[in-house]
Amino acid sequence: MVSPQVEIMLIASVVAVACALVGVFLVLRNMAMMSDAISHSVLLGIVLAFFLTRDLSSPALIIGAAMMGVITVVLVELLHQTRLVHEDAAIGIVFPLLFSIAVILISRHAANIHLDTDAVLLGELAFAPFDRFVYQGVDLGPKALYIMGAILLVNFFFISLFFKELKLVTFDPQLAAVLGISPIVVHYALMTLVSVTAVGAFDAVGSILVVALMIAPPATAYLLTDRLHVMIALSALVGILSAIGGFGMAYYLDASIAGSMATVAGIIFALAFLFAPERGVVAGTRRRMEQRWNFALVTLTIHLWHREKSAPVVGKAYAIQELRQHLRWSTAYFASVVERAIRRGLLTQRDDYVQLTEKGRRLAREGHGMGERATSEPL
């Protein structure tokens, strides 16, 4: 018998991986907000299907929700294609409208039914282990684990089978169309998967965590790698870490499990945002500072190189103070640049005079050539 705590982490991990697999393509296609729209608007599909069946356990609710997710995408696309509104504005118009209709229908006609909007938005993972799948008197585990496990397998096999098509349509839809791959078919197939995944995760974790697990792990992985298959694997790993870490945080703080998991996903993203090796804020700042120093070194060496050619002196050594006045740099900044140049072997210093080394002359010639090519190229 597995403890409820382990079952909660298992369910959350399976949900996280299922969401991350489709979320990667939403992030790469700049459609992150579409997951938010789908995860909210599917409520209308659930409500309408319930009115038809009057059975909360009917599979028609999942079908209705998935269809409403696709309808949401179609409506957003139709609005966007009019060119009267941008895509983000179309999303902002469509999903609040559909979600609001669902809320009104629930409050007017299903107030006594377990379709409350708080449960839909926030979910409650703590209750998921109590809804069991029992076959011939044998307890086989939480239903949510089987439902999300099946959806995870569908997502995995779809992405594995159509990886090339998804990759082409995501990065170069024109080339995909030329090669006979329909971007529209791939787009709506992906949106159907997003809808089914959102619906499946709805009851267990709520729409807020669905959005968090669908976007935060892929966005984190995007900061860490340029390779698609590595990004997919990293997204799944970050999703699992968010699920397990979030459960630990909720247990320690005695707080909402879904909220804690979304918070951990956000913390992991923030760490990647700051410290990612290539795209992080720290790496970007360090790179820009390095470029600034390199530009100063090239400027200094070119200035000395020109002086060697135009006004040669004995020994080719020039007074440091005179150089600083010509370059009009502050004393501290000039001293730092000269110190770096000496450390890199571009200059040598004797008393108050500096002199270009052969390495410094080579850098000056390269910098001068790059400058001439840049100014000669047509705009």
Short mmCIF file of C-alpha atoms in Angstrom, two decimals:
data_model
loop_
_atom_site.label_atom_id
_atom_site.label_comp_id
_atom_site.label_asym_id
_atom_site.label_seq_id
_atom_site.Cartn_x
_atom_site.Cartn_y
_atom_site.Cartn_z
CA MET A 1 0.00 0.00 0.00
CA VAL A 2 1.52 3.31 -1.11
CA SER A 3 1.09 6.23 1.28
CA PRO A 4 -1.15 9.14 0.19
CA GLN A 5 1.87 11.48 0.28
CA VAL A 6 3.74 9.36 -2.26
CA GLU A 7 0.61 9.07 -4.41
CA ILE A 8 0.19 12.86 -4.40
CA MET A 9 3.79 13.33 -5.56
CA LEU A 10 3.33 10.63 -8.21
CA ILE A 11 0.16 12.25 -9.56
CA ALA A 12 1.75 15.70 -9.55
CA SER A 13 4.89 14.40 -11.30
CA VAL A 14 2.87 12.67 -14.03
CA VAL A 15 0.78 15.83 -14.51
CA ALA A 16 3.96 17.92 -14.65
CA VAL A 17 5.58 15.77 -17.34
CA ALA A 18 2.38 15.56 -19.40
CA CYS A 19 2.01 19.35 -19.26
CA ALA A 20 5.70 20.00 -19.98
CA LEU A 21 5.72 17.86 -23.15
CA VAL A 22 3.08 19.98 -24.89
CA GLY A 23 4.14 23.16 -23.10
CA VAL A 24 7.52 23.11 -24.86
CA PHE A 25 5.86 23.74 -28.22
CA LEU A 26 3.56 26.42 -26.78
CA VAL A 27 6.58 28.33 -25.47
CA LEU A 28 8.55 27.94 -28.71
CA ARG A 29 5.54 29.07 -30.77
CA ASN A 30 4.99 32.13 -28.51
CA MET A 31 1.61 30.75 -27.49
CA ALA A 32 2.09 30.53 -23.73
CA MET A 33 -1.08 32.48 -23.05
CA MET A 34 -3.06 29.96 -25.09
CA SER A 35 -2.62 27.42 -22.28
CA ASP A 36 -4.21 29.90 -19.89
CA ALA A 37 -7.11 30.44 -22.28
CA ILE A 38 -7.70 26.73 -22.85
CA SER A 39 -7.38 25.75 -19.19
CA HIS A 40 -10.14 28.24 -18.28
CA SER A 41 -12.49 27.97 -21.25
CA VAL A 42 -12.74 24.15 -21.06
CA LEU A 43 -14.96 24.72 -18.02
CA LEU A 44 -17.77 25.71 -20.40
CA GLY A 45 -17.36 22.39 -22.23
CA ILE A 46 -17.59 20.51 -18.92
CA VAL A 47 -20.71 22.42 -17.90
CA LEU A 48 -22.50 21.93 -21.23
CA ALA A 49 -21.62 18.22 -21.31
CA PHE A 50 -22.92 17.87 -17.74
CA PHE A 51 -26.22 19.51 -18.69
CA LEU A 52 -26.59 16.91 -21.45
CA THR A 53 -25.61 13.85 -19.42
CA ARG A 54 -26.40 14.87 -15.80
CA ASP A 55 -23.46 12.64 -14.80
CA LEU A 56 -20.23 14.08 -13.40
CA SER A 57 -18.35 10.85 -14.13
CA SER A 58 -19.39 10.67 -17.79
CA PRO A 59 -16.57 10.60 -20.38
CA ALA A 60 -18.67 13.11 -22.32
CA LEU A 61 -17.39 15.80 -19.92
CA ILE A 62 -13.82 15.19 -21.06
CA ILE A 63 -14.88 15.15 -24.72
CA GLY A 64 -16.91 18.35 -24.27
CA ALA A 65 -14.02 20.07 -22.51
CA ALA A 66 -11.54 19.03 -25.20
CA MET A 67 -13.90 20.28 -27.92
CA MET A 68 -14.29 23.60 -26.12
CA GLY A 69 -10.50 23.92 -25.96
CA VAL A 70 -10.30 23.51 -29.73
CA ILE A 71 -13.21 25.93 -30.21
CA THR A 72 -11.28 28.45 -28.10
CA VAL A 73 -8.28 28.13 -30.40
CA VAL A 74 -10.48 28.47 -33.50
CA LEU A 75 -12.19 31.60 -32.14
CA VAL A 76 -8.85 33.18 -31.23
CA GLU A 77 -7.47 32.39 -34.70
CA LEU A 78 -10.57 33.81 -36.43
CA LEU A 79 -10.37 37.03 -34.44
CA HIS A 80 -6.64 37.34 -35.06
CA GLN A 81 -7.03 36.73 -38.80
CA THR A 82 -9.32 39.75 -39.10
CA ARG A 83 -6.18 41.83 -38.32
CA LEU A 84 -8.37 44.07 -36.19
CA VAL A 85 -6.90 42.71 -32.93
CA HIS A 86 -3.58 41.14 -31.98
CA GLU A 87 -3.42 37.51 -30.87
CA ASP A 88 -2.94 38.35 -27.18
CA ALA A 89 -5.94 40.67 -27.31
CA ALA A 90 -8.00 37.94 -29.03
CA ILE A 91 -7.07 35.52 -26.23
CA GLY A 92 -8.00 38.16 -23.66
CA ILE A 93 -11.41 38.53 -25.29
CA VAL A 94 -12.30 34.89 -25.93
CA PHE A 95 -11.36 33.03 -22.78
CA PRO A 96 -12.90 35.42 -20.20
CA LEU A 97 -16.11 35.36 -22.27
CA LEU A 98 -16.32 31.54 -22.35
CA PHE A 99 -15.21 31.17 -18.74
CA SER A 100 -17.75 33.77 -17.58
CA ILE A 101 -20.58 32.00 -19.41
CA ALA A 102 -19.58 28.78 -17.62
CA VAL A 103 -19.53 30.53 -14.22
CA ILE A 104 -23.00 32.03 -14.86
CA LEU A 105 -24.40 28.65 -15.94
CA ILE A 106 -22.99 26.99 -12.82
CA SER A 107 -24.35 29.64 -10.47
CA ARG A 108 -27.78 29.63 -12.14
CA HIS A 109 -28.35 25.95 -12.89
CA ALA A 110 -25.76 23.82 -11.07
CA ALA A 111 -25.21 25.53 -7.74
CA ASN A 112 -25.79 22.26 -5.85
CA ILE A 113 -23.46 20.23 -8.05
CA HIS A 114 -19.73 19.73 -7.34
CA LEU A 115 -18.62 22.11 -10.07
CA ASP A 116 -17.55 25.02 -7.89
CA THR A 117 -15.18 27.47 -9.55
CA ASP A 118 -12.72 27.53 -6.63
CA ALA A 119 -12.04 23.81 -7.08
CA VAL A 120 -11.65 24.30 -10.82
CA LEU A 121 -9.18 27.17 -10.45
CA LEU A 122 -7.09 25.95 -7.54
CA GLY A 123 -7.71 22.18 -7.49
CA GLU A 124 -6.89 20.12 -4.46
CA LEU A 125 -4.21 17.52 -4.87
CA ALA A 126 -4.69 16.38 -1.27
CA PHE A 127 -8.06 14.83 -2.26
CA ALA A 128 -6.79 13.08 -5.40
CA PRO A 129 -5.68 9.85 -3.61
CA PHE A 130 -9.20 9.38 -2.20
CA ASP A 131 -10.81 8.95 -5.62
CA ARG A 132 -9.75 5.31 -6.21
CA PHE A 133 -9.86 3.04 -9.23
CA VAL A 134 -11.33 -0.25 -8.00
CA TYR A 135 -11.66 -3.29 -10.29
CA GLN A 136 -13.51 -6.38 -9.01
CA GLY A 137 -12.96 -5.30 -5.44
CA VAL A 138 -9.24 -4.67 -5.92
CA ASP A 139 -7.94 -1.18 -5.21
CA LEU A 140 -5.63 -0.28 -8.12
CA GLY A 141 -4.74 3.24 -7.01
CA PRO A 142 -5.90 6.83 -7.60
CA LYS A 143 -7.99 7.44 -10.74
CA ALA A 144 -6.10 10.65 -11.46
CA LEU A 145 -2.86 8.68 -11.78
CA TYR A 146 -4.36 6.43 -14.47
CA ILE A 147 -6.05 9.29 -16.33
CA MET A 148 -2.94 11.47 -16.40
CA GLY A 149 -0.73 8.45 -17.08
CA ALA A 150 -2.79 7.68 -20.19
CA ILE A 151 -2.63 11.32 -21.31
CA LEU A 152 1.13 11.36 -20.71
CA LEU A 153 1.55 8.29 -22.93
CA VAL A 154 -0.61 9.88 -25.67
CA ASN A 155 1.47 13.07 -25.53
CA PHE A 156 4.72 11.11 -25.54
CA PHE A 157 3.82 8.93 -28.51
CA PHE A 158 2.37 11.85 -30.48
CA ILE A 159 5.54 13.92 -30.02
CA SER A 160 7.75 10.90 -30.73
CA LEU A 161 5.86 9.98 -33.92
CA PHE A 162 5.50 13.53 -35.26
CA PHE A 163 8.68 15.09 -33.83
CA LYS A 164 9.98 16.11 -37.25
CA GLU A 165 6.65 17.66 -38.27
CA LEU A 166 6.29 19.54 -34.97
CA LYS A 167 9.87 20.81 -35.20
CA LEU A 168 9.44 22.03 -38.78
CA VAL A 169 6.08 23.71 -38.18
CA THR A 170 7.40 25.34 -35.00
CA PHE A 171 10.58 26.81 -36.48
CA ASP A 172 9.79 27.18 -40.20
CA PRO A 173 6.09 26.78 -41.12
CA GLN A 174 6.73 27.97 -44.70
CA LEU A 175 9.31 25.22 -45.29
CA ALA A 176 6.94 22.70 -43.68
CA ALA A 177 4.17 23.70 -46.10
CA VAL A 178 6.56 23.38 -49.06
CA LEU A 179 7.48 19.87 -47.89
CA GLY A 180 3.80 18.89 -47.78
CA ILE A 181 3.28 19.18 -44.02
CA SER A 182 0.13 21.13 -43.17
CA PRO A 183 0.92 23.65 -40.40
CA ILE A 184 -2.81 24.02 -39.71
CA VAL A 185 -3.33 20.29 -39.11
CA VAL A 186 -0.28 20.11 -36.84
CA HIS A 187 -1.40 23.28 -35.03
CA TYR A 188 -4.88 21.96 -34.25
CA ALA A 189 -3.55 18.50 -33.33
CA LEU A 190 -1.22 20.16 -30.82
CA MET A 191 -4.02 22.36 -29.47
CA THR A 192 -6.23 19.27 -29.07
CA LEU A 193 -3.48 17.64 -27.01
CA VAL A 194 -3.17 20.80 -24.90
CA SER A 195 -6.94 20.77 -24.33
CA VAL A 196 -7.03 17.08 -23.38
CA THR A 197 -4.05 17.54 -21.04
CA ALA A 198 -5.65 20.57 -19.38
CA VAL A 199 -8.94 18.73 -18.94
CA GLY A 200 -7.28 15.63 -17.53
CA ALA A 201 -5.30 17.66 -14.99
CA PHE A 202 -8.25 19.90 -14.18
CA ASP A 203 -9.82 17.96 -11.34
CA ALA A 204 -6.57 16.95 -9.67
CA VAL A 205 -4.51 20.12 -9.72
CA GLY A 206 -6.74 22.98 -10.95
CA SER A 207 -6.25 25.30 -13.89
CA ILE A 208 -3.71 27.59 -12.17
CA LEU A 209 -1.23 24.76 -11.64
CA VAL A 210 -1.92 23.41 -15.14
CA VAL A 211 -0.82 26.75 -16.59
CA ALA A 212 2.20 26.92 -14.26
CA LEU A 213 3.37 23.39 -15.13
CA MET A 214 2.70 23.90 -18.82
CA ILE A 215 4.73 27.11 -19.14
CA ALA A 216 7.27 27.51 -16.30
CA PRO A 217 9.30 24.28 -16.88
CA PRO A 218 9.61 24.77 -20.69
CA ALA A 219 10.44 28.46 -20.20
CA THR A 220 13.15 27.41 -17.72
CA ALA A 221 14.53 24.80 -20.11
CA TYR A 222 14.53 27.35 -22.94
CA LEU A 223 17.00 29.45 -20.94
CA LEU A 224 19.32 26.47 -20.53
CA THR A 225 19.54 24.88 -23.98
CA ASP A 226 19.01 25.43 -27.72
CA ARG A 227 18.46 21.76 -28.55
CA LEU A 228 14.81 20.75 -28.79
CA HIS A 229 15.04 17.19 -27.50
CA VAL A 230 17.21 18.36 -24.57
CA MET A 231 14.68 21.12 -23.88
CA ILE A 232 11.87 18.55 -23.73
CA ALA A 233 13.84 16.35 -21.30
CA LEU A 234 14.82 19.34 -19.13
CA SER A 235 11.22 20.56 -19.07
CA ALA A 236 10.05 17.19 -17.78
CA LEU A 237 12.80 17.16 -15.15
CA VAL A 238 11.99 20.70 -13.97
CA GLY A 239 8.31 19.75 -13.82
CA ILE A 240 9.07 16.76 -11.58
CA LEU A 241 11.34 18.88 -9.35
CA SER A 242 8.57 21.48 -9.07
CA ALA A 243 6.04 18.81 -8.10
CA ILE A 244 8.20 17.12 -5.47
CA GLY A 245 9.75 20.35 -4.17
CA GLY A 246 6.32 22.00 -4.03
CA PHE A 247 4.90 19.12 -2.01
CA GLY A 248 7.81 19.43 0.44
CA MET A 249 7.21 23.17 0.76
CA ALA A 250 3.48 22.66 1.31
CA TYR A 251 4.16 19.99 3.96
CA TYR A 252 6.68 22.22 5.75
CA LEU A 253 4.54 25.39 5.60
CA ASP A 254 1.17 23.63 5.94
CA ALA A 255 0.05 25.50 2.82
CA SER A 256 -1.77 24.79 -0.45
CA ILE A 257 -0.06 22.00 -2.38
CA ALA A 258 -0.93 23.37 -5.83
CA GLY A 259 0.12 26.88 -4.81
CA SER A 260 3.44 25.60 -3.42
CA MET A 261 4.18 23.64 -6.59
CA ALA A 262 3.48 26.70 -8.75
CA THR A 263 5.74 28.74 -6.43
CA VAL A 264 8.62 26.24 -6.70
CA ALA A 265 8.24 26.22 -10.50
CA GLY A 266 8.51 30.02 -10.40
CA ILE A 267 11.57 29.89 -8.12
CA ILE A 268 13.35 27.44 -10.44
CA PHE A 269 12.58 29.71 -13.39
CA ALA A 270 13.89 32.73 -11.48
CA LEU A 271 17.17 30.90 -10.72
CA ALA A 272 17.58 29.97 -14.39
CA PHE A 273 16.65 33.51 -15.41
CA LEU A 274 19.43 34.88 -13.21
CA PHE A 275 22.15 32.23 -13.53
CA ALA A 276 21.65 30.38 -16.85
CA PRO A 277 25.14 29.98 -18.39
CA GLU A 278 24.38 31.71 -21.71
CA ARG A 279 21.04 33.50 -21.38
CA GLY A 280 20.92 34.37 -17.67
CA VAL A 281 20.98 37.94 -16.43
CA VAL A 282 24.35 37.46 -14.70
CA ALA A 283 25.95 35.91 -17.79
CA GLY A 284 24.49 38.66 -20.00
CA THR A 285 25.79 41.39 -17.72
CA ARG A 286 29.23 39.78 -17.57
CA ARG A 287 29.25 39.44 -21.38
CA ARG A 288 28.29 43.08 -21.91
CA MET A 289 30.99 44.23 -19.46
CA GLU A 290 33.56 42.09 -21.26
CA GLN A 291 32.50 43.57 -24.61
CA ARG A 292 32.85 47.05 -23.13
CA TRP A 293 36.40 46.35 -21.95
CA ASN A 294 37.31 44.71 -25.27
CA PHE A 295 36.04 47.76 -27.15
CA ALA A 296 38.14 50.01 -24.94
CA LEU A 297 41.23 47.84 -25.52
CA VAL A 298 40.74 47.93 -29.29
CA THR A 299 40.24 51.70 -29.17
CA LEU A 300 43.44 52.14 -27.14
CA THR A 301 45.53 49.91 -29.41
CA ILE A 302 44.19 51.54 -32.60
CA HIS A 303 44.96 54.98 -31.18
CA LEU A 304 48.55 53.97 -30.36
CA TRP A 305 48.94 52.19 -33.72
CA HIS A 306 47.86 55.31 -35.63
CA ARG A 307 50.27 57.43 -33.59
CA GLU A 308 53.09 55.01 -34.43
CA LYS A 309 52.38 55.46 -38.13
CA SER A 310 51.68 59.20 -38.15
CA ALA A 311 54.12 60.47 -35.52
CA PRO A 312 56.80 57.85 -34.88
CA VAL A 313 59.06 58.47 -31.92
CA VAL A 314 62.23 56.79 -30.80
CA GLY A 315 61.41 53.48 -29.19
CA LYS A 316 57.69 53.92 -30.09
CA ALA A 317 56.84 54.68 -26.46
CA TYR A 318 54.25 57.33 -25.56
CA ALA A 319 53.56 59.24 -22.39
CA ILE A 320 50.63 57.83 -20.42
CA GLN A 321 49.23 61.22 -19.40
CA GLU A 322 49.33 62.48 -22.97
CA LEU A 323 47.43 59.40 -24.13
CA ARG A 324 44.72 59.89 -21.50
CA GLN A 325 44.21 63.49 -22.59
CA HIS A 326 43.88 62.44 -26.24
CA LEU A 327 41.34 59.73 -25.44
CA ARG A 328 39.43 61.97 -22.97
CA TRP A 329 38.80 59.10 -20.59
CA SER A 330 38.57 59.52 -16.83
CA THR A 331 41.77 58.81 -14.91
CA ALA A 332 40.40 55.74 -13.17
CA TYR A 333 38.87 54.26 -16.35
CA PHE A 334 42.03 54.94 -18.38
CA ALA A 335 44.17 53.30 -15.67
CA SER A 336 41.92 50.21 -15.69
CA VAL A 337 42.10 49.90 -19.48
CA VAL A 338 45.89 50.28 -19.51
CA GLU A 339 46.23 47.73 -16.70
CA ARG A 340 44.09 45.21 -18.64
CA ALA A 341 46.05 45.88 -21.83
CA ILE A 342 49.34 45.22 -20.04
CA ARG A 343 47.91 42.08 -18.39
CA ARG A 344 46.83 40.74 -21.79
CA GLY A 345 50.20 41.44 -23.35
CA LEU A 346 48.97 44.24 -25.64
CA LEU A 347 51.17 46.94 -24.07
CA THR A 348 54.39 47.19 -22.15
CA GLN A 349 55.06 49.97 -19.64
CA ARG A 350 58.31 51.56 -18.61
CA ASP A 351 58.07 54.35 -16.03
CA ASP A 352 55.40 56.78 -17.39
CA TYR A 353 55.51 55.50 -20.96
CA VAL A 354 53.64 52.69 -22.75
CA GLN A 355 54.43 50.88 -25.98
CA LEU A 356 52.42 48.52 -28.22
CA THR A 357 53.55 44.93 -28.39
CA GLU A 358 53.29 42.93 -31.60
CA LYS A 359 50.13 41.34 -30.18
CA GLY A 360 48.72 44.82 -29.56
CA ARG A 361 49.52 45.90 -33.16
CA ARG A 362 47.80 42.77 -34.48
CA LEU A 363 44.66 43.58 -32.43
CA ALA A 364 44.75 47.18 -33.70
CA ARG A 365 44.97 46.06 -37.34
CA GLU A 366 42.08 43.62 -36.86
CA GLY A 367 39.96 46.28 -35.12
CA HIS A 368 40.77 48.85 -37.80
CA GLY A 369 39.87 46.38 -40.57
CA MET A 370 36.55 45.52 -38.91
CA GLY A 371 35.73 49.21 -38.56
CA GLU A 372 36.48 49.88 -42.24
CA ARG A 373 34.37 46.92 -43.38
CA ALA A 374 31.47 48.07 -41.18
CA THR A 375 31.54 51.61 -42.61
CA SER A 376 31.92 50.43 -46.24
CA GLU A 377 28.94 48.04 -46.17
CA PRO A 378 25.73 49.53 -47.63
CA LEU A 379 22.94 50.23 -45.15
#
